[in-house]
XYZ file of C-alpha atoms in Angstrom:
562
model
C -3.500 -19.773 7.246
C -3.540 -18.803 3.369
C -6.731 -17.639 4.226
C -5.902 -15.300 7.156
C -2.601 -14.142 5.139
C -5.092 -13.057 2.029
C -7.418 -11.234 4.522
C -4.937 -9.272 6.379
C -1.739 -9.022 4.509
C -3.001 -9.369 0.649
C -0.963 -12.517 0.605
C -1.717 -15.051 -2.633
C -1.648 -18.507 -1.333
C 0.982 -19.509 -3.065
C 3.135 -16.903 -1.212
C 2.036 -17.576 1.840
C 2.602 -21.701 1.603
C 6.478 -20.969 -0.092
C 6.827 -18.378 3.080
C 5.417 -21.054 5.760
C 7.709 -23.626 3.739
C 10.759 -21.307 4.351
C 9.879 -21.052 7.972
C 10.124 -24.841 8.550
C 12.805 -25.827 5.970
C 15.455 -22.963 6.766
C 14.486 -21.158 10.030
C 12.896 -24.387 11.924
C 10.629 -21.993 13.327
C 7.412 -23.344 11.925
C 6.404 -27.433 11.959
C 5.290 -29.219 8.498
C 3.187 -26.472 7.163
C 1.316 -28.466 4.221
C -0.990 -29.933 6.424
C -4.925 -30.387 6.635
C -4.870 -31.146 10.139
C -6.323 -28.097 12.858
C -5.552 -30.663 16.316
C -2.357 -31.931 17.904
C -1.155 -35.305 19.583
C -3.123 -35.848 22.469
C 0.978 -35.988 24.458
C 1.917 -33.055 23.260
C 0.499 -30.934 26.233
C 4.446 -30.613 27.604
C 5.834 -29.360 24.599
C 2.996 -26.700 24.182
C 3.601 -25.736 27.630
C 7.008 -25.339 27.200
C 6.830 -23.199 24.046
C 4.330 -20.833 25.227
C 6.478 -20.383 28.472
C 9.629 -19.580 26.105
C 7.407 -16.634 24.890
C 6.096 -15.967 28.246
C 9.764 -15.463 29.638
C 10.245 -12.284 27.362
C 13.419 -14.054 25.698
C 15.344 -11.091 24.008
C 14.201 -10.839 20.712
C 12.882 -8.043 18.171
C 10.862 -10.437 16.397
C 8.317 -11.271 19.825
C 5.775 -8.553 20.105
C 5.015 -7.410 23.601
C 1.332 -8.509 23.291
C 2.559 -12.149 22.373
C 4.916 -11.915 25.591
C 1.986 -10.605 27.895
C -0.605 -13.332 26.591
C 1.859 -15.846 26.998
C 2.478 -15.026 30.612
C -1.398 -14.903 31.012
C -1.570 -18.484 29.677
C 0.984 -19.927 31.771
C -0.216 -18.061 35.134
C -3.566 -19.560 34.594
C -2.557 -22.557 33.837
C -4.851 -23.203 30.367
C -3.051 -25.353 28.955
C -4.963 -28.676 29.640
C -6.362 -31.585 28.109
C -9.230 -30.613 25.402
C -10.439 -32.805 22.315
C -11.291 -29.827 20.445
C -7.059 -29.043 20.341
C -5.303 -32.404 21.517
C -7.247 -35.289 19.435
C -5.331 -38.333 18.125
C -8.323 -39.418 16.015
C -8.113 -36.032 13.750
C -4.493 -36.101 12.916
C -3.812 -38.186 9.836
C 0.243 -37.757 8.706
C 0.950 -34.339 10.316
C -0.336 -32.070 13.159
C -1.793 -28.493 12.750
C 0.556 -25.913 12.433
C 2.364 -24.253 15.636
C 5.342 -22.598 16.264
C 8.357 -25.308 17.213
C 9.498 -23.295 20.392
C 12.798 -21.956 18.809
C 12.443 -17.921 19.103
C 13.184 -16.036 15.925
C 15.928 -13.524 15.458
C 16.051 -10.290 13.736
C 16.919 -11.651 10.569
C 13.446 -12.676 9.471
C 12.343 -10.586 6.306
C 9.217 -9.088 6.956
C 6.342 -11.426 5.167
C 8.047 -14.191 7.293
C 7.589 -12.250 10.257
C 3.846 -11.819 9.830
C 3.495 -15.206 8.783
C 5.311 -16.025 12.004
C 3.141 -13.930 14.163
C -0.142 -15.007 12.309
C 0.582 -18.876 13.936
C 2.219 -17.938 17.406
C -0.750 -15.610 18.185
C -3.190 -18.315 17.045
C -1.635 -21.063 19.445
C -1.733 -18.695 22.129
C -5.497 -17.635 21.703
C -6.892 -20.627 21.220
C -6.231 -21.573 24.937
C -7.872 -18.211 25.771
C -11.523 -18.197 27.195
C -14.208 -17.134 24.761
C -14.817 -13.587 24.218
C -17.740 -11.933 25.209
C -20.008 -8.744 23.787
C -23.072 -6.988 25.120
C -25.510 -7.388 22.416
C -27.972 -4.264 21.662
C -31.071 -3.947 20.156
C -32.389 -0.457 20.129
C -35.440 1.491 18.607
C -35.211 4.739 17.652
C -38.574 6.556 17.330
C -39.006 9.740 15.037
C -42.703 11.023 15.232
C -44.631 8.018 13.830
C -41.988 6.319 12.655
C -39.713 3.609 14.185
C -36.090 2.607 13.644
C -34.506 -0.769 14.714
C -30.571 -0.445 15.195
C -28.759 -3.963 16.315
C -25.129 -4.487 17.700
C -22.935 -5.160 20.011
C -20.051 -3.995 22.577
C -17.113 -5.716 23.341
C -17.254 -6.762 27.095
C -14.818 -9.390 27.882
C -11.979 -9.643 25.130
C -10.820 -13.569 26.104
C -9.015 -14.493 22.907
C -9.518 -11.438 21.282
C -7.123 -9.805 24.062
C -4.248 -12.012 21.903
C -4.997 -9.863 18.841
C -5.061 -6.682 21.003
C -8.816 -5.752 21.396
C -9.826 -4.013 24.440
C -13.449 -3.765 25.985
C -15.609 -1.305 24.342
C -13.639 -0.395 21.676
C -15.496 -0.641 18.634
C -13.306 -2.043 16.020
C -16.205 -3.868 13.910
C -18.649 -2.429 12.014
C -21.859 -3.952 13.848
C -20.604 -2.983 17.099
C -23.380 -0.606 18.940
C -22.228 1.420 21.845
C -24.482 0.524 25.084
C -27.523 2.878 25.887
C -28.096 3.652 29.544
C -31.295 3.776 30.994
C -32.741 7.426 30.456
C -30.474 8.179 27.837
C -32.681 10.498 25.018
C -31.440 10.712 21.848
C -31.903 13.688 19.175
C -32.536 13.049 15.704
C -29.688 15.532 14.202
C -30.261 14.826 10.131
C -32.867 12.686 8.266
C -31.866 11.043 5.035
C -33.766 8.562 2.489
C -31.650 6.363 0.300
C -32.744 4.461 -2.626
C -30.766 1.477 -3.269
C -31.127 -1.540 -4.908
C -29.573 -5.249 -4.260
C -26.117 -5.884 -4.914
C -24.841 -9.229 -6.479
C -22.881 -11.396 -4.399
C -18.982 -9.890 -4.010
C -16.160 -11.576 -6.246
C -14.052 -13.969 -4.442
C -10.765 -13.240 -3.209
C -8.076 -15.476 -2.763
C -9.332 -15.733 1.140
C -12.795 -16.561 0.336
C -12.313 -18.698 -3.045
C -10.040 -20.930 -0.444
C -12.743 -20.879 2.219
C -15.071 -22.022 -0.814
C -12.742 -24.925 -1.479
C -11.979 -25.779 2.148
C -15.788 -26.380 2.648
C -17.382 -27.373 -0.803
C -18.592 -30.388 0.595
C -21.507 -28.155 1.989
C -22.791 -27.858 -1.241
C -23.442 -31.080 -1.476
C -26.801 -33.010 -0.800
C -25.783 -36.624 -0.957
C -25.144 -37.240 3.031
C -22.235 -40.166 2.199
C -20.554 -37.784 -0.582
C -20.921 -35.006 1.758
C -18.945 -36.818 5.002
C -16.594 -37.964 2.025
C -15.888 -34.302 1.023
C -16.343 -33.137 5.120
C -12.438 -33.228 5.881
C -10.913 -32.984 2.382
C -12.882 -29.783 0.474
C -11.749 -29.255 -3.322
C -7.849 -29.966 -3.178
C -5.688 -29.707 0.185
C -3.719 -27.388 1.904
C -0.538 -27.997 -0.543
C -2.465 -28.113 -3.911
C -5.131 -25.214 -3.407
C -2.667 -22.255 -3.882
C -1.238 -24.437 -7.183
C -4.854 -24.548 -8.271
C -5.658 -20.890 -8.208
C -2.134 -19.952 -9.601
C -2.675 -22.640 -12.334
C -6.105 -20.783 -13.237
C -4.600 -17.682 -13.353
C -1.731 -18.957 -15.397
C -3.947 -20.674 -18.437
C -6.005 -17.286 -18.494
C -9.009 -18.868 -16.872
C -8.940 -16.033 -13.879
C -7.163 -13.096 -13.566
C -6.446 -10.532 -10.719
C -8.639 -7.473 -11.027
C -6.901 -4.103 -12.240
C -7.874 -1.810 -9.243
C -8.976 -4.146 -6.167
C -6.050 -6.393 -6.760
C -7.335 -8.989 -4.248
C -10.554 -9.740 -6.313
C -10.148 -12.672 -8.672
C -12.391 -12.387 -11.855
C -13.613 -15.032 -14.444
C -12.010 -14.272 -17.714
C -14.028 -14.652 -20.840
C -12.120 -18.118 -21.633
C -13.356 -19.310 -18.426
C -16.872 -18.515 -19.367
C -16.355 -20.107 -22.368
C -14.757 -22.919 -21.000
C -17.999 -23.489 -18.167
C -20.533 -22.902 -21.155
C -18.517 -25.599 -23.238
C -19.038 -27.949 -20.366
C -22.361 -27.186 -19.746
C -23.438 -27.299 -23.577
C -21.327 -30.948 -23.828
C -23.227 -32.219 -20.377
C -20.324 -32.717 -18.453
C -21.722 -32.032 -15.370
C -19.404 -34.069 -13.168
C -16.477 -31.405 -13.885
C -18.264 -28.444 -12.940
C -19.411 -29.453 -9.541
C -17.747 -30.750 -6.392
C -19.573 -34.168 -6.830
C -17.300 -36.152 -8.618
C -14.528 -35.116 -6.172
C -16.890 -36.189 -3.497
C -17.500 -39.588 -4.804
C -14.348 -40.252 -5.857
C -13.157 -39.773 -2.146
C -15.628 -41.508 -0.664
C -14.800 -44.594 -2.862
C -11.005 -44.053 -1.982
C -12.581 -44.129 1.694
C -14.265 -47.398 0.801
C -11.129 -48.509 -1.096
C -9.124 -48.071 1.847
C -11.522 -50.166 4.321
C -11.712 -52.993 1.771
C -15.105 -52.510 0.865
C -14.416 -51.562 -2.706
C -11.675 -53.067 -4.967
C -9.351 -51.235 -7.123
C -10.283 -52.671 -10.338
C -13.627 -51.862 -10.017
C -12.785 -48.073 -9.136
C -10.280 -47.904 -12.163
C -13.244 -49.394 -14.223
C -15.440 -46.679 -13.467
C -12.953 -43.992 -14.109
C -12.064 -45.180 -17.528
C -15.914 -45.349 -18.032
C -15.791 -41.761 -17.179
C -12.944 -40.801 -19.396
C -14.319 -42.385 -22.023
C -18.107 -40.717 -21.859
C -15.975 -37.243 -21.721
C -13.761 -37.949 -24.514
C -17.170 -39.272 -26.572
C -19.058 -36.228 -26.099
C -16.188 -33.795 -26.631
C -15.841 -35.065 -29.922
C -19.498 -34.954 -30.787
C -19.678 -31.119 -29.750
C -16.686 -30.876 -31.673
C -18.307 -31.888 -35.026
C -21.537 -29.836 -33.906
C -19.672 -26.832 -33.425
C -17.671 -27.064 -36.656
C -21.007 -27.615 -38.690
C -22.559 -24.617 -36.947
C -24.047 -21.822 -39.211
C -24.552 -18.325 -37.544
C -27.310 -15.940 -37.704
C -27.012 -12.589 -39.356
C -26.429 -9.337 -37.412
C -29.491 -7.381 -37.717
C -27.795 -4.075 -37.989
C -26.680 -1.281 -40.407
C -23.256 -1.730 -41.806
C -21.811 1.993 -40.903
C -19.465 1.901 -43.929
C -21.745 1.069 -47.031
C -25.111 1.265 -45.062
C -26.113 -2.243 -46.191
C -28.621 -4.377 -44.316
C -27.397 -7.206 -41.768
C -23.713 -8.489 -41.222
C -22.534 -11.794 -41.711
C -21.166 -13.332 -38.456
C -18.819 -15.730 -38.457
C -16.447 -17.855 -35.687
C -14.160 -14.708 -35.586
C -16.039 -11.577 -37.034
C -19.167 -9.290 -37.853
C -18.955 -8.679 -42.036
C -20.855 -6.518 -44.159
C -22.311 -9.316 -46.291
C -21.726 -6.578 -49.729
C -19.044 -7.911 -51.963
C -17.447 -4.414 -52.827
C -17.536 -3.485 -48.647
C -14.749 -4.494 -46.721
C -16.173 -3.702 -43.374
C -15.247 -6.131 -40.739
C -15.387 -6.127 -36.651
C -13.570 -8.658 -35.373
C -15.757 -10.849 -32.323
C -12.537 -10.689 -29.977
C -10.941 -7.221 -28.921
C -7.987 -7.513 -26.287
C -9.488 -10.839 -25.117
C -13.263 -9.674 -24.465
C -15.789 -11.527 -26.805
C -17.828 -8.842 -28.690
C -21.315 -10.663 -28.150
C -24.106 -10.280 -31.038
C -26.209 -7.619 -28.975
C -22.926 -5.783 -27.711
C -21.997 -5.621 -32.029
C -25.391 -4.336 -32.319
C -25.147 -1.898 -29.921
C -21.574 -0.554 -31.059
C -23.052 -0.424 -34.411
C -26.464 1.658 -33.830
C -25.044 3.963 -31.132
C -21.078 3.812 -31.850
C -20.039 2.826 -28.065
C -20.553 0.032 -25.739
C -18.750 -0.476 -22.172
C -17.399 0.098 -19.789
C -16.010 -3.460 -19.754
C -13.424 -4.913 -17.034
C -12.019 -8.122 -19.007
C -10.053 -6.108 -21.874
C -6.124 -7.478 -21.477
C -3.400 -5.508 -22.955
C -0.415 -7.764 -24.783
C 1.380 -8.158 -21.118
C -2.032 -9.825 -20.179
C -3.113 -7.409 -17.661
C -6.807 -6.456 -17.185
C -7.542 -3.148 -18.044
C -11.467 -1.257 -18.051
C -12.519 1.017 -20.617
C -15.155 1.333 -23.428
C -15.301 0.414 -27.026
C -16.342 3.516 -29.574
C -16.478 3.084 -33.286
C -14.706 5.502 -35.050
C -13.994 6.494 -38.510
C -10.796 7.047 -39.402
C -9.002 10.085 -42.073
C -9.231 7.478 -44.748
C -12.816 6.650 -44.026
C -12.523 3.178 -42.414
C -14.232 2.461 -39.139
C -12.288 1.224 -35.999
C -12.973 -0.041 -32.836
C -11.358 2.717 -30.244
C -10.903 2.132 -26.463
C -12.193 5.012 -24.465
C -10.622 5.420 -21.011
C -11.836 7.392 -17.977
C -10.985 11.199 -18.225
C -10.518 10.901 -21.904
C -13.602 13.207 -22.777
C -12.315 15.409 -19.833
C -8.761 15.482 -20.900
C -10.173 16.604 -24.746
C -12.606 19.261 -23.330
C -9.589 20.572 -21.307
C -7.242 20.555 -24.529
C -10.145 22.796 -26.504
C -10.266 25.279 -23.676
C -6.541 26.323 -23.107
C -5.858 29.890 -23.195
C -2.605 31.923 -24.004
C -2.700 32.298 -20.225
C -1.882 28.935 -19.563
C 1.374 28.927 -22.580
C 4.436 27.288 -20.872
C 6.429 27.162 -24.248
C 6.555 26.752 -27.622
C 8.106 23.448 -29.453
C 8.809 22.031 -32.868
C 7.554 19.003 -34.588
C 10.017 16.589 -36.449
C 8.238 18.290 -39.998
C 8.953 21.820 -38.724
C 5.352 22.579 -37.322
C 5.463 25.145 -34.303
C 3.464 24.243 -31.618
C 2.724 25.342 -28.054
C 2.581 23.634 -25.013
C 0.114 24.892 -21.982
C 0.445 24.294 -18.472
C -2.990 23.455 -16.516
C -3.284 22.499 -12.670
C -2.539 19.098 -13.265
C -0.811 18.699 -16.656
C 1.093 19.865 -19.318
C -0.693 19.764 -22.703
C 0.338 19.960 -26.283
C -3.010 19.682 -28.127
C -1.139 19.810 -31.730
C 1.309 16.896 -30.633
C 1.004 13.128 -31.278
C -1.327 11.234 -33.712
C -4.252 11.185 -31.254
C -5.309 14.850 -31.479
C -8.541 14.190 -31.418
C -8.415 13.206 -27.661
C -6.558 16.087 -26.594
C -2.943 15.718 -28.128
C -0.066 15.038 -26.020
C -0.652 15.235 -21.954
C 2.214 15.134 -19.275
C 1.045 14.966 -15.835
C 2.820 16.940 -13.371
C 3.917 13.910 -11.422
C 5.329 10.688 -12.542
C 5.888 7.450 -10.392
C 5.253 9.883 -7.594
C 7.767 12.366 -8.515
C 6.858 16.107 -9.246
C 8.471 17.019 -12.563
C 10.691 20.046 -12.384
C 9.467 22.939 -14.858
C 12.635 23.319 -16.354
C 12.987 19.670 -17.258
C 9.524 19.570 -18.911
C 10.111 22.910 -21.391
C 13.509 20.778 -22.160
C 11.492 17.912 -22.490
C 9.127 19.049 -25.447
C 11.828 21.538 -27.352
C 14.570 19.132 -27.140
C 12.964 15.630 -26.736
C 15.023 14.476 -23.669
C 15.258 15.968 -20.004
C 18.538 15.614 -18.083
C 18.849 12.865 -15.342
C 15.566 13.221 -12.720
C 15.939 11.814 -9.323
C 13.248 10.826 -7.225
C 11.010 8.206 -9.104
C 9.339 5.530 -7.399
C 9.104 2.158 -8.967
C 5.688 0.193 -8.786
C 7.874 -2.354 -6.327
C 8.258 0.803 -4.074
C 11.739 1.376 -5.276
C 13.461 4.807 -5.917
C 15.498 4.961 -9.338
C 16.589 7.957 -11.417
C 16.308 8.341 -15.230
C 16.059 10.886 -18.294
C 12.308 10.938 -19.982
C 12.339 10.760 -23.182
C 9.338 12.188 -25.915
C 8.726 11.178 -29.293
C 7.445 14.597 -30.939
C 5.725 12.410 -33.909
C 3.896 10.107 -31.643
C 3.614 11.929 -28.270
C 4.878 8.778 -26.739
C 7.016 9.125 -23.486
C 9.875 6.610 -22.682
C 12.883 6.424 -20.210
C 16.780 6.203 -20.723
C 18.647 5.003 -17.913
C 22.320 6.557 -16.732
C 24.770 3.478 -16.629
C 25.195 2.084 -13.459
C 28.630 2.858 -11.956
C 31.057 0.061 -12.031
C 31.348 -2.083 -8.730
C 34.529 -1.698 -6.890
C 36.715 -5.157 -6.963
C 36.275 -6.242 -3.261
C 39.372 -6.205 -1.186
C 39.669 -10.308 -1.226
C 39.804 -10.239 -5.379
C 42.489 -7.757 -4.963
C 44.585 -9.800 -2.068
C 44.342 -12.881 -4.010
C 45.198 -11.189 -7.448
C 48.441 -9.614 -5.012
C 49.562 -13.337 -3.953
C 49.119 -15.030 -7.156
C 51.250 -12.292 -8.648
C 53.754 -12.616 -6.047
C 53.596 -16.720 -6.499
C 54.143 -15.872 -10.232
C 57.368 -13.710 -9.385
C 59.070 -16.510 -7.418
């Protein structure tokens, strides 16, 4: 359920579990959600028939999709709910059976996210009783001159269980589906194109794929007994996997990709932890074998084949080994000596830089140049530092983080300041284009003139996409102050832009849309000394006292008079 909700709706595992728990506890629409069972009790057939018949009867509810009603009717009409060990199997049920609808029909009061999770569970229950889907597999060879090209694909012929999800025969909804060709059909090559591509690394994990990997971690174990112990468990349980992922994010070992929100990225801290554990030699903490071995021994204890004292003794021994190896490694790290960085100091042109735990520093006594090893949570490796010093630029890197812990992508450049010192500066996508744009402005694009705090008159220009004041702000070398014509989905009125640059504040502007999709109104502010934008929100209207409160107050006053 967590994987499907992540793939279809982008829900986090924690959010899905919370919604399912609400549907169980508050709405009484789903059975117990914190289960790892995929089967139902063998005596549950009458209950399932009753549940599906309730859907088939088309009970008035805005929360029931017509496809659910029609599919339920088909299951009942064909008497498809029958004994089946794949579905009804007492041997594969532990404390709780699979998540299913309780049979209670939902009302329109469900929230959108709750409705989506309920719909997923309901459709899955109905779909398992449908026959298999049937595809027509196509293998097509196309000949152009002396060359042959192989194309493979398939076309849906009989929807089967896919009918519950709205699929129809012949509809190519999947990328690998291929419309069947009739005998004698002729193909014509309209255009040919040669593409040269390189092999790609594996895709990043999303929550959906990571949950799948955690569920099937036993498939990565070679030892047969350990694999069997992990077969039904994997890493974690349905109730704990969401917390494991969220814990890794909370402790900064993972973060969600800035653009591809569903992608999970290992942070420098996470990589450093893996490197540390591997260098210490604690392999048991970086592979599923340890969990598999513990699960296997727990099963032995359940069967009386292993005593608790022996198990706890082994746990104690492993813990002591981990602590001892960690202490040895910490001592080694404290006494380590770094190699000098073979690069020229940009400040004094001296040879080689001293490397410490946290920086690269010039070895000349009178030179103060220093480059931090960690910039916005990204570690500058010796190779990267050498390239930065020699070429003045490295990146882009996706692992930078702002002060709120949010990841961002940028290049890093080494630039000399007005006073001669050297500082690393971020270069974002589009920075150079904006700088060039600011250099090529013409008088035809002049919008208005403004005045800086020191009395300097500056010009404000209008381009196709923005308003630009090249002489305003401390970052003049990157094009000065640039204001997009649209902010938070609101196109800025031109008269308010003029007011902003000349007076530093607009009137209240309606129609901004927050990142959460909520409309709001606000003043825009401009600090002319820095070019930074700000917000000022108008005071909210005071809420009127409710009728009940007024009535209570009146009644109280009358009582006092009496």
